[in-house]
Amino acid sequence: MPESKVSAKLSSADREAVMQAITTIKEKLPFLVDLSTEERKSLPKLGDKSRAFVSKALEIAAQNPDFLPRSFDLDEMRRDIELFEALYPILLSLSQLQELVDDTSVAVGSEAYAAGLLVYNYAKASGKGAGLETMIDDLGRRFARKTKKVQPQPL
């Protein structure tokens, strides 16, 4: 068998604790929004290059509020910036965690599939006459190709 990158077990209690931790995170961030793909594409993005721009714009607005329209909410701008800055390290940590969980899932899924293929190949090679034919056929359905319907040729 190929070398195993991951050999671990996640107990149901630990899995439940992780799920509860995720629920707690969601509860602590009740203001989270779910944007549609169209909404996400249409919004201007605040990335690393724009952070300094936004900070300077806030300073200018705070020091010179007279040129802003009365409807401009400087306190709301300040809250948005503060929330963005507070969420940023959380986003980085969750992104790293998501990548680790995804990579681990891919690795153990690959290992399980490779082991399944070995079982299937060994069963095909030496399982004949051992009463495994039905099970081998069941496993073999995974590789059965769907037949394409023959299209009638125009005359």
PDB file of C-alpha atoms in Angstrom, residues 2-150:
ATOM      1  CA  PRO A   2       1.251   3.540  -0.707  1.00  0.00           C
ATOM      2  CA  GLU A   3       2.547   5.661   2.160  1.00  0.00           C
ATOM      3  CA  SER A   4      -0.197   7.263   4.227  1.00  0.00           C
ATOM      4  CA  LYS A   5       0.105  11.034   4.684  1.00  0.00           C
ATOM      5  CA  VAL A   6      -2.601  11.062   7.349  1.00  0.00           C
ATOM      6  CA  SER A   7      -3.325   8.370   9.902  1.00  0.00           C
ATOM      7  CA  ALA A   8      -5.788   9.726  12.406  1.00  0.00           C
ATOM      8  CA  LYS A   9      -9.234   9.304  13.841  1.00  0.00           C
ATOM      9  CA  LEU A  10     -11.725  12.042  14.641  1.00  0.00           C
ATOM     10  CA  SER A  11     -13.917  10.938  17.507  1.00  0.00           C
ATOM     11  CA  SER A  12     -17.578  11.819  17.354  1.00  0.00           C
ATOM     12  CA  ALA A  13     -17.115  13.877  20.538  1.00  0.00           C
ATOM     13  CA  ASP A  14     -14.282  15.903  18.962  1.00  0.00           C
ATOM     14  CA  ARG A  15     -16.267  16.301  15.725  1.00  0.00           C
ATOM     15  CA  GLU A  16     -19.237  17.557  17.733  1.00  0.00           C
ATOM     16  CA  ALA A  17     -16.973  19.938  19.688  1.00  0.00           C
ATOM     17  CA  VAL A  18     -15.606  21.357  16.408  1.00  0.00           C
ATOM     18  CA  MET A  19     -19.141  21.779  15.050  1.00  0.00           C
ATOM     19  CA  GLN A  20     -20.140  23.524  18.294  1.00  0.00           C
ATOM     20  CA  ALA A  21     -17.112  25.819  17.998  1.00  0.00           C
ATOM     21  CA  ILE A  22     -18.226  26.743  14.476  1.00  0.00           C
ATOM     22  CA  THR A  23     -21.732  27.434  15.794  1.00  0.00           C
ATOM     23  CA  THR A  24     -20.214  29.624  18.517  1.00  0.00           C
ATOM     24  CA  ILE A  25     -18.229  31.567  15.917  1.00  0.00           C
ATOM     25  CA  LYS A  26     -21.412  32.182  13.925  1.00  0.00           C
ATOM     26  CA  GLU A  27     -23.223  33.290  17.086  1.00  0.00           C
ATOM     27  CA  LYS A  28     -20.398  35.736  17.929  1.00  0.00           C
ATOM     28  CA  LEU A  29     -20.613  37.212  14.425  1.00  0.00           C
ATOM     29  CA  PRO A  30     -24.394  37.710  14.009  1.00  0.00           C
ATOM     30  CA  PHE A  31     -23.855  40.531  11.495  1.00  0.00           C
ATOM     31  CA  LEU A  32     -22.341  38.278   8.813  1.00  0.00           C
ATOM     32  CA  VAL A  33     -23.982  38.642   5.399  1.00  0.00           C
ATOM     33  CA  ASP A  34     -24.421  36.236   2.500  1.00  0.00           C
ATOM     34  CA  LEU A  35     -23.749  37.982  -0.812  1.00  0.00           C
ATOM     35  CA  SER A  36     -24.911  36.654  -4.136  1.00  0.00           C
ATOM     36  CA  THR A  37     -22.297  36.161  -6.837  1.00  0.00           C
ATOM     37  CA  GLU A  38     -23.621  39.229  -8.641  1.00  0.00           C
ATOM     38  CA  GLU A  39     -23.473  41.361  -5.480  1.00  0.00           C
ATOM     39  CA  ARG A  40     -19.936  40.198  -4.755  1.00  0.00           C
ATOM     40  CA  LYS A  41     -18.787  41.080  -8.275  1.00  0.00           C
ATOM     41  CA  SER A  42     -20.414  44.506  -8.210  1.00  0.00           C
ATOM     42  CA  LEU A  43     -18.884  45.695  -4.929  1.00  0.00           C
ATOM     43  CA  PRO A  44     -15.595  47.616  -4.813  1.00  0.00           C
ATOM     44  CA  LYS A  45     -13.023  45.562  -2.888  1.00  0.00           C
ATOM     45  CA  LEU A  46     -10.940  46.767   0.038  1.00  0.00           C
ATOM     46  CA  GLY A  47      -7.633  44.938  -0.263  1.00  0.00           C
ATOM     47  CA  ASP A  48      -4.135  45.571   0.980  1.00  0.00           C
ATOM     48  CA  LYS A  49      -3.485  48.364  -1.532  1.00  0.00           C
ATOM     49  CA  SER A  50      -6.717  50.190  -0.660  1.00  0.00           C
ATOM     50  CA  ARG A  51      -6.382  50.018   3.134  1.00  0.00           C
ATOM     51  CA  ALA A  52      -4.038  53.017   3.314  1.00  0.00           C
ATOM     52  CA  PHE A  53      -6.327  54.941   0.943  1.00  0.00           C
ATOM     53  CA  VAL A  54      -9.366  54.327   3.154  1.00  0.00           C
ATOM     54  CA  SER A  55      -7.460  55.275   6.327  1.00  0.00           C
ATOM     55  CA  LYS A  56      -6.321  58.535   4.751  1.00  0.00           C
ATOM     56  CA  ALA A  57      -9.831  59.258   3.481  1.00  0.00           C
ATOM     57  CA  LEU A  58     -11.178  58.775   7.014  1.00  0.00           C
ATOM     58  CA  GLU A  59      -8.576  61.172   8.415  1.00  0.00           C
ATOM     59  CA  ILE A  60      -9.407  63.793   5.784  1.00  0.00           C
ATOM     60  CA  ALA A  61     -13.137  63.410   6.449  1.00  0.00           C
ATOM     61  CA  ALA A  62     -12.651  63.568  10.222  1.00  0.00           C
ATOM     62  CA  GLN A  63     -10.477  66.705  10.025  1.00  0.00           C
ATOM     63  CA  ASN A  64     -12.565  68.429   7.349  1.00  0.00           C
ATOM     64  CA  PRO A  65     -16.204  67.395   7.785  1.00  0.00           C
ATOM     65  CA  ASP A  66     -17.505  70.693   6.313  1.00  0.00           C
ATOM     66  CA  PHE A  67     -17.115  69.640   2.667  1.00  0.00           C
ATOM     67  CA  LEU A  68     -19.112  66.410   3.168  1.00  0.00           C
ATOM     68  CA  PRO A  69     -22.868  66.340   2.590  1.00  0.00           C
ATOM     69  CA  ARG A  70     -24.988  66.194   5.737  1.00  0.00           C
ATOM     70  CA  SER A  71     -26.160  62.715   4.807  1.00  0.00           C
ATOM     71  CA  PHE A  72     -22.600  61.346   4.985  1.00  0.00           C
ATOM     72  CA  ASP A  73     -22.262  59.269   8.161  1.00  0.00           C
ATOM     73  CA  LEU A  74     -18.663  59.592   9.325  1.00  0.00           C
ATOM     74  CA  ASP A  75     -19.297  57.415  12.373  1.00  0.00           C
ATOM     75  CA  GLU A  76     -20.618  54.621  10.130  1.00  0.00           C
ATOM     76  CA  MET A  77     -17.492  54.871   7.963  1.00  0.00           C
ATOM     77  CA  ARG A  78     -15.362  54.611  11.088  1.00  0.00           C
ATOM     78  CA  ARG A  79     -17.354  51.561  12.324  1.00  0.00           C
ATOM     79  CA  ASP A  80     -17.004  49.881   8.912  1.00  0.00           C
ATOM     80  CA  ILE A  81     -13.234  50.383   8.935  1.00  0.00           C
ATOM     81  CA  GLU A  82     -12.929  49.154  12.520  1.00  0.00           C
ATOM     82  CA  LEU A  83     -15.015  46.068  11.758  1.00  0.00           C
ATOM     83  CA  PHE A  84     -12.993  45.347   8.627  1.00  0.00           C
ATOM     84  CA  GLU A  85      -9.763  45.583  10.623  1.00  0.00           C
ATOM     85  CA  ALA A  86     -11.196  43.358  13.376  1.00  0.00           C
ATOM     86  CA  LEU A  87     -12.399  40.739  10.870  1.00  0.00           C
ATOM     87  CA  TYR A  88      -9.166  40.664   8.867  1.00  0.00           C
ATOM     88  CA  PRO A  89      -7.109  38.412  11.223  1.00  0.00           C
ATOM     89  CA  ILE A  90     -10.160  36.170  11.698  1.00  0.00           C
ATOM     90  CA  LEU A  91     -10.483  35.852   7.921  1.00  0.00           C
ATOM     91  CA  LEU A  92      -6.811  34.933   7.593  1.00  0.00           C
ATOM     92  CA  SER A  93      -7.034  32.301  10.334  1.00  0.00           C
ATOM     93  CA  LEU A  94     -10.230  30.784   8.945  1.00  0.00           C
ATOM     94  CA  SER A  95      -8.805  30.744   5.417  1.00  0.00           C
ATOM     95  CA  GLN A  96      -5.725  28.891   6.654  1.00  0.00           C
ATOM     96  CA  LEU A  97      -7.896  26.454   8.626  1.00  0.00           C
ATOM     97  CA  GLN A  98     -10.189  25.885   5.637  1.00  0.00           C
ATOM     98  CA  GLU A  99      -7.186  25.151   3.427  1.00  0.00           C
ATOM     99  CA  LEU A 100      -5.788  22.666   5.971  1.00  0.00           C
ATOM    100  CA  VAL A 101      -9.144  20.891   6.350  1.00  0.00           C
ATOM    101  CA  ASP A 102      -9.585  20.800   2.565  1.00  0.00           C
ATOM    102  CA  ASP A 103      -6.052  19.475   1.944  1.00  0.00           C
ATOM    103  CA  THR A 104      -6.460  16.833   4.659  1.00  0.00           C
ATOM    104  CA  SER A 105      -9.828  15.772   3.251  1.00  0.00           C
ATOM    105  CA  VAL A 106      -8.337  15.462  -0.244  1.00  0.00           C
ATOM    106  CA  ALA A 107      -5.357  13.476   1.101  1.00  0.00           C
ATOM    107  CA  VAL A 108      -7.372  10.985   3.161  1.00  0.00           C
ATOM    108  CA  GLY A 109      -9.973  10.674   0.405  1.00  0.00           C
ATOM    109  CA  SER A 110      -7.210   9.849  -2.046  1.00  0.00           C
ATOM    110  CA  GLU A 111      -5.699   7.316   0.347  1.00  0.00           C
ATOM    111  CA  ALA A 112      -9.099   5.665   0.876  1.00  0.00           C
ATOM    112  CA  TYR A 113      -9.766   5.530  -2.863  1.00  0.00           C
ATOM    113  CA  ALA A 114      -6.312   4.104  -3.587  1.00  0.00           C
ATOM    114  CA  ALA A 115      -6.873   1.433  -0.930  1.00  0.00           C
ATOM    115  CA  GLY A 116     -10.277   0.660  -2.442  1.00  0.00           C
ATOM    116  CA  LEU A 117      -8.658   0.226  -5.851  1.00  0.00           C
ATOM    117  CA  LEU A 118      -6.107  -2.176  -4.364  1.00  0.00           C
ATOM    118  CA  VAL A 119      -8.873  -4.230  -2.752  1.00  0.00           C
ATOM    119  CA  TYR A 120     -10.757  -4.338  -6.044  1.00  0.00           C
ATOM    120  CA  ASN A 121      -7.664  -5.361  -8.035  1.00  0.00           C
ATOM    121  CA  TYR A 122      -6.668  -8.037  -5.484  1.00  0.00           C
ATOM    122  CA  ALA A 123     -10.229  -9.353  -5.426  1.00  0.00           C
ATOM    123  CA  LYS A 124     -10.302  -9.542  -9.232  1.00  0.00           C
ATOM    124  CA  ALA A 125      -6.933 -11.285  -9.329  1.00  0.00           C
ATOM    125  CA  SER A 126      -7.405 -13.831  -6.567  1.00  0.00           C
ATOM    126  CA  GLY A 127     -11.034 -13.700  -5.469  1.00  0.00           C
ATOM    127  CA  LYS A 128     -12.454 -15.905  -8.206  1.00  0.00           C
ATOM    128  CA  GLY A 129     -14.065 -19.002  -6.825  1.00  0.00           C
ATOM    129  CA  ALA A 130     -14.098 -17.572  -3.300  1.00  0.00           C
ATOM    130  CA  GLY A 131     -17.699 -16.459  -3.602  1.00  0.00           C
ATOM    131  CA  LEU A 132     -16.699 -12.849  -4.307  1.00  0.00           C
ATOM    132  CA  GLU A 133     -17.898 -12.621  -7.920  1.00  0.00           C
ATOM    133  CA  THR A 134     -21.055 -10.656  -7.050  1.00  0.00           C
ATOM    134  CA  MET A 135     -19.112  -8.238  -4.866  1.00  0.00           C
ATOM    135  CA  ILE A 136     -16.405  -7.826  -7.508  1.00  0.00           C
ATOM    136  CA  ASP A 137     -19.117  -7.053 -10.075  1.00  0.00           C
ATOM    137  CA  ASP A 138     -20.607  -4.511  -7.650  1.00  0.00           C
ATOM    138  CA  LEU A 139     -17.244  -2.790  -7.255  1.00  0.00           C
ATOM    139  CA  GLY A 140     -16.682  -2.945 -11.021  1.00  0.00           C
ATOM    140  CA  ARG A 141     -19.821  -0.908 -11.686  1.00  0.00           C
ATOM    141  CA  ARG A 142     -17.840   2.128 -10.602  1.00  0.00           C
ATOM    142  CA  PHE A 143     -15.828   1.788 -13.811  1.00  0.00           C
ATOM    143  CA  ALA A 144     -18.624   0.793 -16.163  1.00  0.00           C
ATOM    144  CA  ARG A 145     -18.863   3.132 -19.088  1.00  0.00           C
ATOM    145  CA  LYS A 146     -22.204   4.445 -20.121  1.00  0.00           C
ATOM    146  CA  THR A 147     -22.971   3.494 -23.662  1.00  0.00           C
ATOM    147  CA  LYS A 148     -23.597   6.388 -25.953  1.00  0.00           C
ATOM    148  CA  LYS A 149     -26.751   6.294 -27.966  1.00  0.00           C
ATOM    149  CA  VAL A 150     -26.002   6.032 -31.642  1.00  0.00           C
TER     150      VAL A 150
END
